PDB file of C-alpha atoms and ligand atoms in Angstrom:
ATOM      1  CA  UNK A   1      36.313  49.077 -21.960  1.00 88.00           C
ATOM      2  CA  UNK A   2      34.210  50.595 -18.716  1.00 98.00           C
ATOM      3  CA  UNK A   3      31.756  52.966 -17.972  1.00 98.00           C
ATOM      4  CA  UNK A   4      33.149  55.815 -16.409  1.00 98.00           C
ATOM      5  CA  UNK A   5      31.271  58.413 -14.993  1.00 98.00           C
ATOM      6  CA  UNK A   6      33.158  61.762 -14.386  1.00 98.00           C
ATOM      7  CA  UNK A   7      31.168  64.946 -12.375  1.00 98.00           C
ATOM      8  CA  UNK A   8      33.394  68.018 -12.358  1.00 98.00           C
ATOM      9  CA  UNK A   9      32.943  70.644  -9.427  1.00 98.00           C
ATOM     10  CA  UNK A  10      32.692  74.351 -10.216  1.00 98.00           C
ATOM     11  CA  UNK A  11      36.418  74.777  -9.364  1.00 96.00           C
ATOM     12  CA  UNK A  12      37.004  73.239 -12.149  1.00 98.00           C
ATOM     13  CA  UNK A  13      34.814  74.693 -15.127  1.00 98.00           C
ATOM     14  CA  UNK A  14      35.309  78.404 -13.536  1.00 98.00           C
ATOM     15  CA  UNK A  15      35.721  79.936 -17.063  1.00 98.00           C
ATOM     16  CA  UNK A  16      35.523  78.682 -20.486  1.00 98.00           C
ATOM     17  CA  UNK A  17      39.448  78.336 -20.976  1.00 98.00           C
ATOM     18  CA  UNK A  18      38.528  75.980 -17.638  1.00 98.00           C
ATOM     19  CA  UNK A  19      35.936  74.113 -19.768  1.00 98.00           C
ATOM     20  CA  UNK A  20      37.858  73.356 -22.659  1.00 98.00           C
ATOM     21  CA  UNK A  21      40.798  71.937 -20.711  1.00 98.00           C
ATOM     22  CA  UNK A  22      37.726  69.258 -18.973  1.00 98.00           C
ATOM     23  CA  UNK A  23      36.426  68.965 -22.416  1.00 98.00           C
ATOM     24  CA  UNK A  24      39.994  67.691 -23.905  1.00 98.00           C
ATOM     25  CA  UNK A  25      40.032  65.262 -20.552  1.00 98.00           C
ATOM     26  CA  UNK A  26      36.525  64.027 -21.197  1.00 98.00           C
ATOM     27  CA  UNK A  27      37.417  63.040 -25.090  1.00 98.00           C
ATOM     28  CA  UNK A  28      40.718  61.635 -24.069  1.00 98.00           C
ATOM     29  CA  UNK A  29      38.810  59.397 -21.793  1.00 98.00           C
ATOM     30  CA  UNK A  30      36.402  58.508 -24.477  1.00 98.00           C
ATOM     31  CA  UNK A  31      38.870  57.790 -27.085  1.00 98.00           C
ATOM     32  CA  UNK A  32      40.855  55.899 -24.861  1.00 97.00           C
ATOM     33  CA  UNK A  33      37.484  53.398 -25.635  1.00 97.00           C
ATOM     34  CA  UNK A  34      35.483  54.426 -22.359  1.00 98.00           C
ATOM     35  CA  UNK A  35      32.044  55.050 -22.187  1.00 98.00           C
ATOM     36  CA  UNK A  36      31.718  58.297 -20.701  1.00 98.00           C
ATOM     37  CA  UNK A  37      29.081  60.160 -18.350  1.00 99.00           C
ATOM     38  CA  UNK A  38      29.572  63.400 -17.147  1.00 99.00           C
ATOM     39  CA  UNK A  39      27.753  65.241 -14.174  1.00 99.00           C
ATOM     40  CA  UNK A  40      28.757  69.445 -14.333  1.00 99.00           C
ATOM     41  CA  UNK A  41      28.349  71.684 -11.519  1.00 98.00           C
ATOM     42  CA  UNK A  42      27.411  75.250 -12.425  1.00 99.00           C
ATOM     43  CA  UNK A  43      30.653  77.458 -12.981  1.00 98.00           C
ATOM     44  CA  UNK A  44      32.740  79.175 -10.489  1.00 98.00           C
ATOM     45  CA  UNK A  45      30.715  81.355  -7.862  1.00 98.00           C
ATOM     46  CA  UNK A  46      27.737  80.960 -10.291  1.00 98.00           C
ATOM     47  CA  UNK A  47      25.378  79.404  -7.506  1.00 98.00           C
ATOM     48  CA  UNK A  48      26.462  81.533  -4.854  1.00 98.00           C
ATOM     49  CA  UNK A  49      25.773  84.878  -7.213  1.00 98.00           C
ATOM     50  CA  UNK A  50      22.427  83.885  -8.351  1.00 98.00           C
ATOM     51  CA  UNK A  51      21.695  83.809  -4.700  1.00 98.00           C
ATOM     52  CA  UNK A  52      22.672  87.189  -3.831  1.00 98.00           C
ATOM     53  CA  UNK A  53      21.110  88.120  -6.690  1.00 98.00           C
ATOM     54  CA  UNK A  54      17.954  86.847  -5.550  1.00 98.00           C
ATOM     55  CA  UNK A  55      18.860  88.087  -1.717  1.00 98.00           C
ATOM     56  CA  UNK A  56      18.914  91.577  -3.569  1.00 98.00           C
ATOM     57  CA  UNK A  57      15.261  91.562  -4.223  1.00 98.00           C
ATOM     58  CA  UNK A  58      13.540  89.530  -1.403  1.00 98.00           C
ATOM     59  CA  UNK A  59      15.152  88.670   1.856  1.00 98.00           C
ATOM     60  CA  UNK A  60      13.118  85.859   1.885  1.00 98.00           C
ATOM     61  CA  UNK A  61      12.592  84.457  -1.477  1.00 98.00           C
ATOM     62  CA  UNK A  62       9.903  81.336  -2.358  1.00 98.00           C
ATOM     63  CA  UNK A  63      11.734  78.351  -2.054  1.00 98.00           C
ATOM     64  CA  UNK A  64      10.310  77.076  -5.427  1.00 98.00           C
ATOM     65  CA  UNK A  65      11.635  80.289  -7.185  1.00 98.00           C
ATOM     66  CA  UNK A  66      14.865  79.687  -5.632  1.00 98.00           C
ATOM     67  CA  UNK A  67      14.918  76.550  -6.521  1.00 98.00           C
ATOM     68  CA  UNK A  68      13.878  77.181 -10.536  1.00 98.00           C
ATOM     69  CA  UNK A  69      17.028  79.747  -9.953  1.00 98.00           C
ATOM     70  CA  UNK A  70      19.586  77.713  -8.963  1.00 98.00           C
ATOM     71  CA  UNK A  71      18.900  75.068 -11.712  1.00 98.00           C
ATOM     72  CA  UNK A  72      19.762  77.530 -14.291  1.00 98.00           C
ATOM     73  CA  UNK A  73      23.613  77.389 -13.155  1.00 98.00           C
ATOM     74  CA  UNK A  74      24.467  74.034 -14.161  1.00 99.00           C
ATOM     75  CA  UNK A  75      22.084  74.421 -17.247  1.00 98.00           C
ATOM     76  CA  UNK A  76      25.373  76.953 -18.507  1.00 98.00           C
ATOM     77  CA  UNK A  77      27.914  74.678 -17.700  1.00 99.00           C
ATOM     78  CA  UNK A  78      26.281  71.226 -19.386  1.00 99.00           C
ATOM     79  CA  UNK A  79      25.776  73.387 -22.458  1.00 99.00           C
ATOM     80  CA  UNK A  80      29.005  75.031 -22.403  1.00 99.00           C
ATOM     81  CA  UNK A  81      30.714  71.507 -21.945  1.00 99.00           C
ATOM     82  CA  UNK A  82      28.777  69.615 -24.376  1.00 99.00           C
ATOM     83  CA  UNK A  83      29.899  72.578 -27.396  1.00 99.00           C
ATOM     84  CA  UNK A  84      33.586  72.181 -26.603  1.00 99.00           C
ATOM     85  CA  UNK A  85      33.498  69.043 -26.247  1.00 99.00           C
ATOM     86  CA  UNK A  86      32.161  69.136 -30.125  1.00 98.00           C
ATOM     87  CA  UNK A  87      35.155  71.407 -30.585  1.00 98.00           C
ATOM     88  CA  UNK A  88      37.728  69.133 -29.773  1.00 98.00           C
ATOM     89  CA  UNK A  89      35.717  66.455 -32.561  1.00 98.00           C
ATOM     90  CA  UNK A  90      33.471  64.368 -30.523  1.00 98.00           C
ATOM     91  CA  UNK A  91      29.818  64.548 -29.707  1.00 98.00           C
ATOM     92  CA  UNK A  92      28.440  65.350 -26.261  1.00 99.00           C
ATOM     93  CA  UNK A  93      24.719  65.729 -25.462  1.00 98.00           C
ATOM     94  CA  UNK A  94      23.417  67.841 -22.098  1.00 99.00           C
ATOM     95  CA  UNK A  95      20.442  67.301 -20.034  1.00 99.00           C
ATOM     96  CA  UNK A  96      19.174  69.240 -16.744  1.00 99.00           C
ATOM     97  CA  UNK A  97      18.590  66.749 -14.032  1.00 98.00           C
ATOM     98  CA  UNK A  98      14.778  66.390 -15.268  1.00 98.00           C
ATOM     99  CA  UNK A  99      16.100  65.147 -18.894  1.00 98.00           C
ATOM    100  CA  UNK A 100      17.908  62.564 -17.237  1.00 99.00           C
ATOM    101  CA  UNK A 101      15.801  61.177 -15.034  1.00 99.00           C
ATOM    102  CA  UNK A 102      16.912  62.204 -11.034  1.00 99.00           C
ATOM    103  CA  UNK A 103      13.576  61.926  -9.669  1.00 99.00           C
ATOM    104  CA  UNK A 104      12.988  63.795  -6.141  1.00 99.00           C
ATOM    105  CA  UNK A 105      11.158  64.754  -2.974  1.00 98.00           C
ATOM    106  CA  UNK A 106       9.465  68.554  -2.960  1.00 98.00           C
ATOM    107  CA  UNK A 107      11.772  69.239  -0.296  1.00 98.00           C
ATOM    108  CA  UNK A 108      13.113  72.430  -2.224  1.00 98.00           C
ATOM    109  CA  UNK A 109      16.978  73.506  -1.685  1.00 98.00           C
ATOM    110  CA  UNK A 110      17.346  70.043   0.085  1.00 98.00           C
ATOM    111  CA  UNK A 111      15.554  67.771  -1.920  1.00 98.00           C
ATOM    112  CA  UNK A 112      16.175  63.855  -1.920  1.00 98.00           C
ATOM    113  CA  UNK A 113      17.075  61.426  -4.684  1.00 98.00           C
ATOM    114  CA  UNK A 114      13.893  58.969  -4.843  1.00 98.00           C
ATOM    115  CA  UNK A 115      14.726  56.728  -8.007  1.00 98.00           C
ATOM    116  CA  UNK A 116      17.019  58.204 -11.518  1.00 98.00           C
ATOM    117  CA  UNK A 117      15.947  56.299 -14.344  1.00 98.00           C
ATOM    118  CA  UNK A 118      18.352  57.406 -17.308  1.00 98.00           C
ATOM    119  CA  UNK A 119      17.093  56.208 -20.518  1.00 98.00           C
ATOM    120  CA  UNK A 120      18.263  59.031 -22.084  1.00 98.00           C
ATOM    121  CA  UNK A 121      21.512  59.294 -20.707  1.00 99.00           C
ATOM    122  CA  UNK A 122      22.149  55.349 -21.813  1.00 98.00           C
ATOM    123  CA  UNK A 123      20.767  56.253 -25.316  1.00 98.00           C
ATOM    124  CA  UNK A 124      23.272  59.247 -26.051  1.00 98.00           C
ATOM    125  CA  UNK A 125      25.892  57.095 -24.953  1.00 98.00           C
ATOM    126  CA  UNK A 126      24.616  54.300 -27.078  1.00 98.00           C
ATOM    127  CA  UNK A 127      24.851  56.032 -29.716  1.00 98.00           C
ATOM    128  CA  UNK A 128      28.665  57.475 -29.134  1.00 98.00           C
ATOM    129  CA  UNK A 129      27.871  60.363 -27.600  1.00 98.00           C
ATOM    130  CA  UNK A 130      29.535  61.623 -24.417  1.00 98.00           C
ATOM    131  CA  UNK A 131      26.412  62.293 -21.992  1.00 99.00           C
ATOM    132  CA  UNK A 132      26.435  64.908 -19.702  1.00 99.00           C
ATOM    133  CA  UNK A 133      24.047  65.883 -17.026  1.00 99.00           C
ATOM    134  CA  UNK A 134      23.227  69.071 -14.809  1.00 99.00           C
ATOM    135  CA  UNK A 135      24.522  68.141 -10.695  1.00 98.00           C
ATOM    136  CA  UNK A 136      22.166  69.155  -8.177  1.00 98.00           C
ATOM    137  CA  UNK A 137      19.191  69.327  -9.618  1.00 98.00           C
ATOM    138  CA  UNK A 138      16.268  67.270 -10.199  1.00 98.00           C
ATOM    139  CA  UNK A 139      12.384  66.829 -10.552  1.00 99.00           C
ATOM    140  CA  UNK A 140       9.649  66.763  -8.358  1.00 98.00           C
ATOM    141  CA  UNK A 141       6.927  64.244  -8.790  1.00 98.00           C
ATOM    142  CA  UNK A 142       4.363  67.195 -10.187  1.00 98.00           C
ATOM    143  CA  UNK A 143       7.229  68.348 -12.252  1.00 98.00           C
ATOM    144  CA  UNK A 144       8.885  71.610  -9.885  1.00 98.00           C
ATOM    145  CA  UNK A 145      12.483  72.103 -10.561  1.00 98.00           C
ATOM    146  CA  UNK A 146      14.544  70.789  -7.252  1.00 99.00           C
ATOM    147  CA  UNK A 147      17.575  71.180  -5.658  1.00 98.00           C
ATOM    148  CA  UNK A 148      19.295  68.907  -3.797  1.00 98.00           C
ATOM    149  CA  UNK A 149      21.403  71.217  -1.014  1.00 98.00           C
ATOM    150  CA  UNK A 150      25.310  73.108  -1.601  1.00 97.00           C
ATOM    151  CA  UNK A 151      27.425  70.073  -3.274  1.00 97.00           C
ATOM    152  CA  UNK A 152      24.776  68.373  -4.563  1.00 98.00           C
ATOM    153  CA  UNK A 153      26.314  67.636  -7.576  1.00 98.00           C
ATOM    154  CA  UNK A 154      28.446  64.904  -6.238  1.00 98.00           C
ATOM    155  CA  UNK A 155      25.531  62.995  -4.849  1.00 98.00           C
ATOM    156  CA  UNK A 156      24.521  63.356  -8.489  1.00 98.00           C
ATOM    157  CA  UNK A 157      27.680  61.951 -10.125  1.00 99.00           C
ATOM    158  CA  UNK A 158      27.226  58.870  -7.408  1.00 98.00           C
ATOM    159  CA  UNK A 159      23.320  58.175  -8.025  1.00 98.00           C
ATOM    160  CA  UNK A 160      23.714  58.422 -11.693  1.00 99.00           C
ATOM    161  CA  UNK A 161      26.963  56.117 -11.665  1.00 99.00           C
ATOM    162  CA  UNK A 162      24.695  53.481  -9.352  1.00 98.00           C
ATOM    163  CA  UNK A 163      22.000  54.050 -11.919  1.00 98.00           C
ATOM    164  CA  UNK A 164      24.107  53.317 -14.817  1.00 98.00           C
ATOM    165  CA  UNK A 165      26.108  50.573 -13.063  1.00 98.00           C
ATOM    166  CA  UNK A 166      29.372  52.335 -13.719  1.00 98.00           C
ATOM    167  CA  UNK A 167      32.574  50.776 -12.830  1.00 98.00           C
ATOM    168  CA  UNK A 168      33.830  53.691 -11.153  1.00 98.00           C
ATOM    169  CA  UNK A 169      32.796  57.395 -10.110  1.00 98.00           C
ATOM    170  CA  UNK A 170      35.336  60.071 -10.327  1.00 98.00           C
ATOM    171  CA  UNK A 171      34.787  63.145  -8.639  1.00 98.00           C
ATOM    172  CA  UNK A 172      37.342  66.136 -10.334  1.00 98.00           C
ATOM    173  CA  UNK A 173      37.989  68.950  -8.037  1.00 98.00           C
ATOM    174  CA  UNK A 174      40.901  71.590  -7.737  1.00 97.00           C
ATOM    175  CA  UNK A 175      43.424  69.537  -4.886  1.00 97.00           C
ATOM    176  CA  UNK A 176      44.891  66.076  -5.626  1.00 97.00           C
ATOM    177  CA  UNK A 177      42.367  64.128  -4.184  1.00 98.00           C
ATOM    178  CA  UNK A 178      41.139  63.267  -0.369  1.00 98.00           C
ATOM    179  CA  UNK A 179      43.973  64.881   2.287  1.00 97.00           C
ATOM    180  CA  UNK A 180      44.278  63.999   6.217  1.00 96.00           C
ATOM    181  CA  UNK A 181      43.242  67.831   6.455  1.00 95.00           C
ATOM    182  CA  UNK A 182      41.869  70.620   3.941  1.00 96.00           C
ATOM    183  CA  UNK A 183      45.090  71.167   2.001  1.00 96.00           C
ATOM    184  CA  UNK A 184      44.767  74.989   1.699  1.00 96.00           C
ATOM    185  CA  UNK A 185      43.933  75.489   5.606  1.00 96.00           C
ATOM    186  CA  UNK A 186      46.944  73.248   6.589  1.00 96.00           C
ATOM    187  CA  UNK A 187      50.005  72.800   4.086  1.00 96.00           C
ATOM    188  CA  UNK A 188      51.432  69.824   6.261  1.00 98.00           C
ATOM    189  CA  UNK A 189      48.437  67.670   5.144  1.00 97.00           C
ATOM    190  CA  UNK A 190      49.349  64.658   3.370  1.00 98.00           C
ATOM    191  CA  UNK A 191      47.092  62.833   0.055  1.00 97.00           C
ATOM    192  CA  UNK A 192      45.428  59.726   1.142  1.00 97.00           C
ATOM    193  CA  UNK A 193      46.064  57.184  -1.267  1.00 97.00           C
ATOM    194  CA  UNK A 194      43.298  55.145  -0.626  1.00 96.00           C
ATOM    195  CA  UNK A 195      40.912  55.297   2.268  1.00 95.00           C
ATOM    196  CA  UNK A 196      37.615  53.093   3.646  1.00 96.00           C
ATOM    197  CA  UNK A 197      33.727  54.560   3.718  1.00 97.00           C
ATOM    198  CA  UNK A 198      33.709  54.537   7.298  1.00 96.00           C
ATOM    199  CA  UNK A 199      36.622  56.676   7.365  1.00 96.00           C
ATOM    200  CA  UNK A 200      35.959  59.153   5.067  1.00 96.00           C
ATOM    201  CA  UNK A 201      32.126  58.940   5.993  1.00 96.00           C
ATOM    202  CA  UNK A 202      33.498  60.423   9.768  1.00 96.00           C
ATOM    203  CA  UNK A 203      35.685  63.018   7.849  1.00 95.00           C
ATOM    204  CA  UNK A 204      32.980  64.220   5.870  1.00 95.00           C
ATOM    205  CA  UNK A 205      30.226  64.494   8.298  1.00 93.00           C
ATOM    206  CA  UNK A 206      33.000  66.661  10.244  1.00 93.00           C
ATOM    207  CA  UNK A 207      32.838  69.319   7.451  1.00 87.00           C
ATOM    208  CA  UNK A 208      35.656  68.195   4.998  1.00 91.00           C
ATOM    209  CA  UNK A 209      34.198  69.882   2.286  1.00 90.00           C
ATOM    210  CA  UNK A 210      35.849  67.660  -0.660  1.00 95.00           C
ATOM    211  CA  UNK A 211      32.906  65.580  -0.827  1.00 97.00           C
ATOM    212  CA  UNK A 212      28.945  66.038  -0.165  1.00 96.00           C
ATOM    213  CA  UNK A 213      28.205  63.871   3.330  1.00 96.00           C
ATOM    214  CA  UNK A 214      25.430  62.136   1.013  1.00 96.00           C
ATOM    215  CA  UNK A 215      27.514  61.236  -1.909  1.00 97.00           C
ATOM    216  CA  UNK A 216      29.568  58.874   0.137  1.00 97.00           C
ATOM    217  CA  UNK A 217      26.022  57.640   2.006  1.00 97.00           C
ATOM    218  CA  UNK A 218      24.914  56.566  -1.881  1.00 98.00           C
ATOM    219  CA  UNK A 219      28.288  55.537  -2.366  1.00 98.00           C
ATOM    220  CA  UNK A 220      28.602  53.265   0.455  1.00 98.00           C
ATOM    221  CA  UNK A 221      25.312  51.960   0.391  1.00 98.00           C
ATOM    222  CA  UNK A 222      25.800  50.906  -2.852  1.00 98.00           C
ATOM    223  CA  UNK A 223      29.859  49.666  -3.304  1.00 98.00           C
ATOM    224  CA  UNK A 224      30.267  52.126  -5.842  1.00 98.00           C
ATOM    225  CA  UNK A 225      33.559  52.848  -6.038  1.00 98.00           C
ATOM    226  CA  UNK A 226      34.824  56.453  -5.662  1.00 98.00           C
ATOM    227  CA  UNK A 227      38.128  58.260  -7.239  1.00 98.00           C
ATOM    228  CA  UNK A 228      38.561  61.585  -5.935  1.00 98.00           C
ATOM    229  CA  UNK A 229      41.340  63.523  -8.120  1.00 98.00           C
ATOM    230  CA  UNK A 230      42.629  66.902  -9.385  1.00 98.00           C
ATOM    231  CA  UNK A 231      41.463  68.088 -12.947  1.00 98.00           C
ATOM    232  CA  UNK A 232      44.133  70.053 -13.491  1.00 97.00           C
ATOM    233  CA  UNK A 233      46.644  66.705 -12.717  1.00 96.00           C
ATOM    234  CA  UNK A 234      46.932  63.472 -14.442  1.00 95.00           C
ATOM    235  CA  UNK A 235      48.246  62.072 -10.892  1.00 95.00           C
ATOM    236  CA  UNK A 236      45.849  59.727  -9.243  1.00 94.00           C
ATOM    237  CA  UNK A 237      44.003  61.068  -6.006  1.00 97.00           C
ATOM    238  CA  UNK A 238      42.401  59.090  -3.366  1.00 98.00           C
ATOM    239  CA  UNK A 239      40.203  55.483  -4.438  1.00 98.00           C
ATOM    240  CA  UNK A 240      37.727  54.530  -1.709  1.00 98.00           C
ATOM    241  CA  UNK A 241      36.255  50.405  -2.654  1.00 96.00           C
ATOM    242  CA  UNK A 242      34.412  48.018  -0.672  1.00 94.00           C
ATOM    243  CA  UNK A 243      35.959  45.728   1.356  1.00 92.00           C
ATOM    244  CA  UNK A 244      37.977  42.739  -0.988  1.00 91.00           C
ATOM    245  CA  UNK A 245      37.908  44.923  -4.025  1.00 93.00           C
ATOM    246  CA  UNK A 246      41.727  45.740  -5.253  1.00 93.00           C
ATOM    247  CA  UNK A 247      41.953  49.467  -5.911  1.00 92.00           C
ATOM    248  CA  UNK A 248      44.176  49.217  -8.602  1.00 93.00           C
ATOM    249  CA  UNK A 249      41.374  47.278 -10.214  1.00 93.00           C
ATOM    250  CA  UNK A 250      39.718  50.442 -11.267  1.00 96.00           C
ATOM    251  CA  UNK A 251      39.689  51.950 -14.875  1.00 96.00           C
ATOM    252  CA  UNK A 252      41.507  54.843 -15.782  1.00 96.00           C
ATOM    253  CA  UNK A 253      43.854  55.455 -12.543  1.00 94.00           C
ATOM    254  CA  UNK A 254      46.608  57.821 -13.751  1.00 79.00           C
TER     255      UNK A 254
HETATM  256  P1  ADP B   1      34.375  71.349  -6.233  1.00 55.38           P
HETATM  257  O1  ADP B   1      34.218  72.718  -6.809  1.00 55.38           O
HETATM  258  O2  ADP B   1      35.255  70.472  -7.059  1.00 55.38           O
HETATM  259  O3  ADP B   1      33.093  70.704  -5.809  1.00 55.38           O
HETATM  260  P2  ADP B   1      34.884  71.913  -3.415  1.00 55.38           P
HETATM  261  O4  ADP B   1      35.366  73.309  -3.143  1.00 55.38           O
HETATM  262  O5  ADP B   1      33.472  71.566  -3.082  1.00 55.38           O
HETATM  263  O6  ADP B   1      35.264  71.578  -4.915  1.00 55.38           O
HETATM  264  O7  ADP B   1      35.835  70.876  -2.629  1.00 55.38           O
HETATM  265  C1  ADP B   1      37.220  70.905  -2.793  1.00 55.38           C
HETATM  266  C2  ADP B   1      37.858  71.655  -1.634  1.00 55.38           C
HETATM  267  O8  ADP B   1      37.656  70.901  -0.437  1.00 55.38           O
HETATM  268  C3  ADP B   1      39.358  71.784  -1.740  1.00 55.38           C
HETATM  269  O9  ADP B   1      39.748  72.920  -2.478  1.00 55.38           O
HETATM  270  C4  ADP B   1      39.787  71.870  -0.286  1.00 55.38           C
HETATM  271  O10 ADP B   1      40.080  73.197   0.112  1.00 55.38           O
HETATM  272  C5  ADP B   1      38.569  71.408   0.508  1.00 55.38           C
HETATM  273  N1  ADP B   1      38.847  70.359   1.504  1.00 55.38           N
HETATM  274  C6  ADP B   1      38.389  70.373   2.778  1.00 55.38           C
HETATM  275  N2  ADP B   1      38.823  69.313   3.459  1.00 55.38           N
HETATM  276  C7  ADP B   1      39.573  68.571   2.595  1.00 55.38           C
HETATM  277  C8  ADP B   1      40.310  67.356   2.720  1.00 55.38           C
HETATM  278  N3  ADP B   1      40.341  66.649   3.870  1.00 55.38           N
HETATM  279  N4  ADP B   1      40.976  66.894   1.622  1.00 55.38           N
HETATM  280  C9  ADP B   1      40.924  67.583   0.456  1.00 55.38           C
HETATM  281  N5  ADP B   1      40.269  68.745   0.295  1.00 55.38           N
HETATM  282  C10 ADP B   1      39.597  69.256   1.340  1.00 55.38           C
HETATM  283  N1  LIG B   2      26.426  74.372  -7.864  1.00 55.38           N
HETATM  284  C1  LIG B   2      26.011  73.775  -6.608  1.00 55.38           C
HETATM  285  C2  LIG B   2      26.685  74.460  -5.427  1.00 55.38           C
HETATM  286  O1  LIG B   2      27.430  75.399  -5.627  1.00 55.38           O
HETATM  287  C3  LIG B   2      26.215  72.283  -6.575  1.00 55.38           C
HETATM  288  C4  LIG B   2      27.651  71.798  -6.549  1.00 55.38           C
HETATM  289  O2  LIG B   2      28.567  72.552  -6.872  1.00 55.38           O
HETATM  290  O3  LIG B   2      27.844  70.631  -6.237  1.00 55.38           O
HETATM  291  O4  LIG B   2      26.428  74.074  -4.310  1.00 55.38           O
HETATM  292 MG1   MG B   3      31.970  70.434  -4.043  1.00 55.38          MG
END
């Protein structure tokens, strides 16, 4: 049995057929005698809209508002998750970023991770439940709402997995894992099996947008393992270990 913890990007809870399909991944997971965390990104263009939204009525909105605004994204998606994930026969429980303990900086829209202490994330799951917490957000010492900057959610997944001491972060997007290129700009790109921090430390900080340039900072600082994969695939995607660990030493590979 390991501790698994999964974040899903927007691409792949865009609607609620999108949701249940996770949902029946995240049980299968869980059944398959897992314990099972879950970090959600807000749906679709959900983050970008409530921006325009809030571009519509001040060109130059308070960065607390905006902040308190974003949040409410991934606040849809946890819930959403967490009821068809009952659906399919199995108990979930959601919390915003607050609930489960990502403490931050006031640095709104770019705020950093200071500690996450997730007693109540470890209880739900204690007590069978699949947990599953808001990405990019957390809370400010005096209690503001905070984001942490676009993609945040995967330096979520990573912090809470460190937190939790899970045996492997998987990051779910919409391509088949980590490519020598971006996939959809250049259809000669080939999957990288497996690949070193350094390595896909350079390729992120040169804009691949697969992961957040932070998430594989935590990751690496920490020897948390990574699996970057496809939701819509049971194929596995890219593994990135520390040196001397055996990637095909990681739970739930294909
Ligand atoms: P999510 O919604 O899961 O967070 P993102 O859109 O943030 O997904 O990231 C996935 C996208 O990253 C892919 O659809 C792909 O177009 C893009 N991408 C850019 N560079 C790469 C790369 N080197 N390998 C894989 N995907 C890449
Ligand atoms: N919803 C946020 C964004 O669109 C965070 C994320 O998806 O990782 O940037
Ligand atoms: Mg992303």
């Amino acid at each position: 049995m390991a501790l698994i913890v999964q974040k899903y990007g927007g691409s792949s809870v865009a609607d609620t057929d999108s949701i249940k399909r996770v949902a029946k991944r995240i049980v299968e997971t869980k059944r398959a005698g897992n314990d099972v965390a879950v970090v959600v990104s807000a749906m679709g263009d959900t983050t970008d809209d409530l921006i325009d939204q809030a571009l519509s009525i001040d060109s130059n909105p308070p960065a607390r508002e905006m902040d308190m605004l974003m949040t409410a994204g991934e606040r849809i998606s946890m819930s959403l998750l967490a009821m068809a994930i009952h659906a399919e026969g199995s108990q979930a429980r959601s919390f915003t970023g607050s609930q489960a303990g990502f403490m931050t900086d006031a640095q709104f829209g770019t705020a950093h991770i200071k500690s996450v202490r997730p007693a109540r994330v470890r209880k739900a799951m204690e007590e069978g439940c699949v947990a599953i917490a808001a990405g990019f957000q957390g809370v400010s010492e005096i209690g503001d709402a905070t984001t942490l900057g676009r993609g945040g959610s995967d330096t979520s997944a990573v912090a809470l997995a460190v937190a939790l001491g899970a045996d492997v972060c998987e990051i779910y997007t919409d391509v088949d894992g980590v490519f020598t290129a971006d996939p959809r700009i250049v259809p000669t790109a080939r999957r990288i099996p497996a690949i070193d921090y350094e390595s896909i430390l350079e390729m992120t900080s040169c804009g691949a947008k697969v992961l957040a340039l932070r998430c594989v900072e935590y990751a690496q600082r920490f020897g948390m393992p990574l699996h970057v994969r496809s939701s819509f695939s049971h194929r596995s995607g890219t593994v990135i270990v520390p040196d001397g660990v055996d990637p095909r030493s990681l739970p739930n590979l294909a």
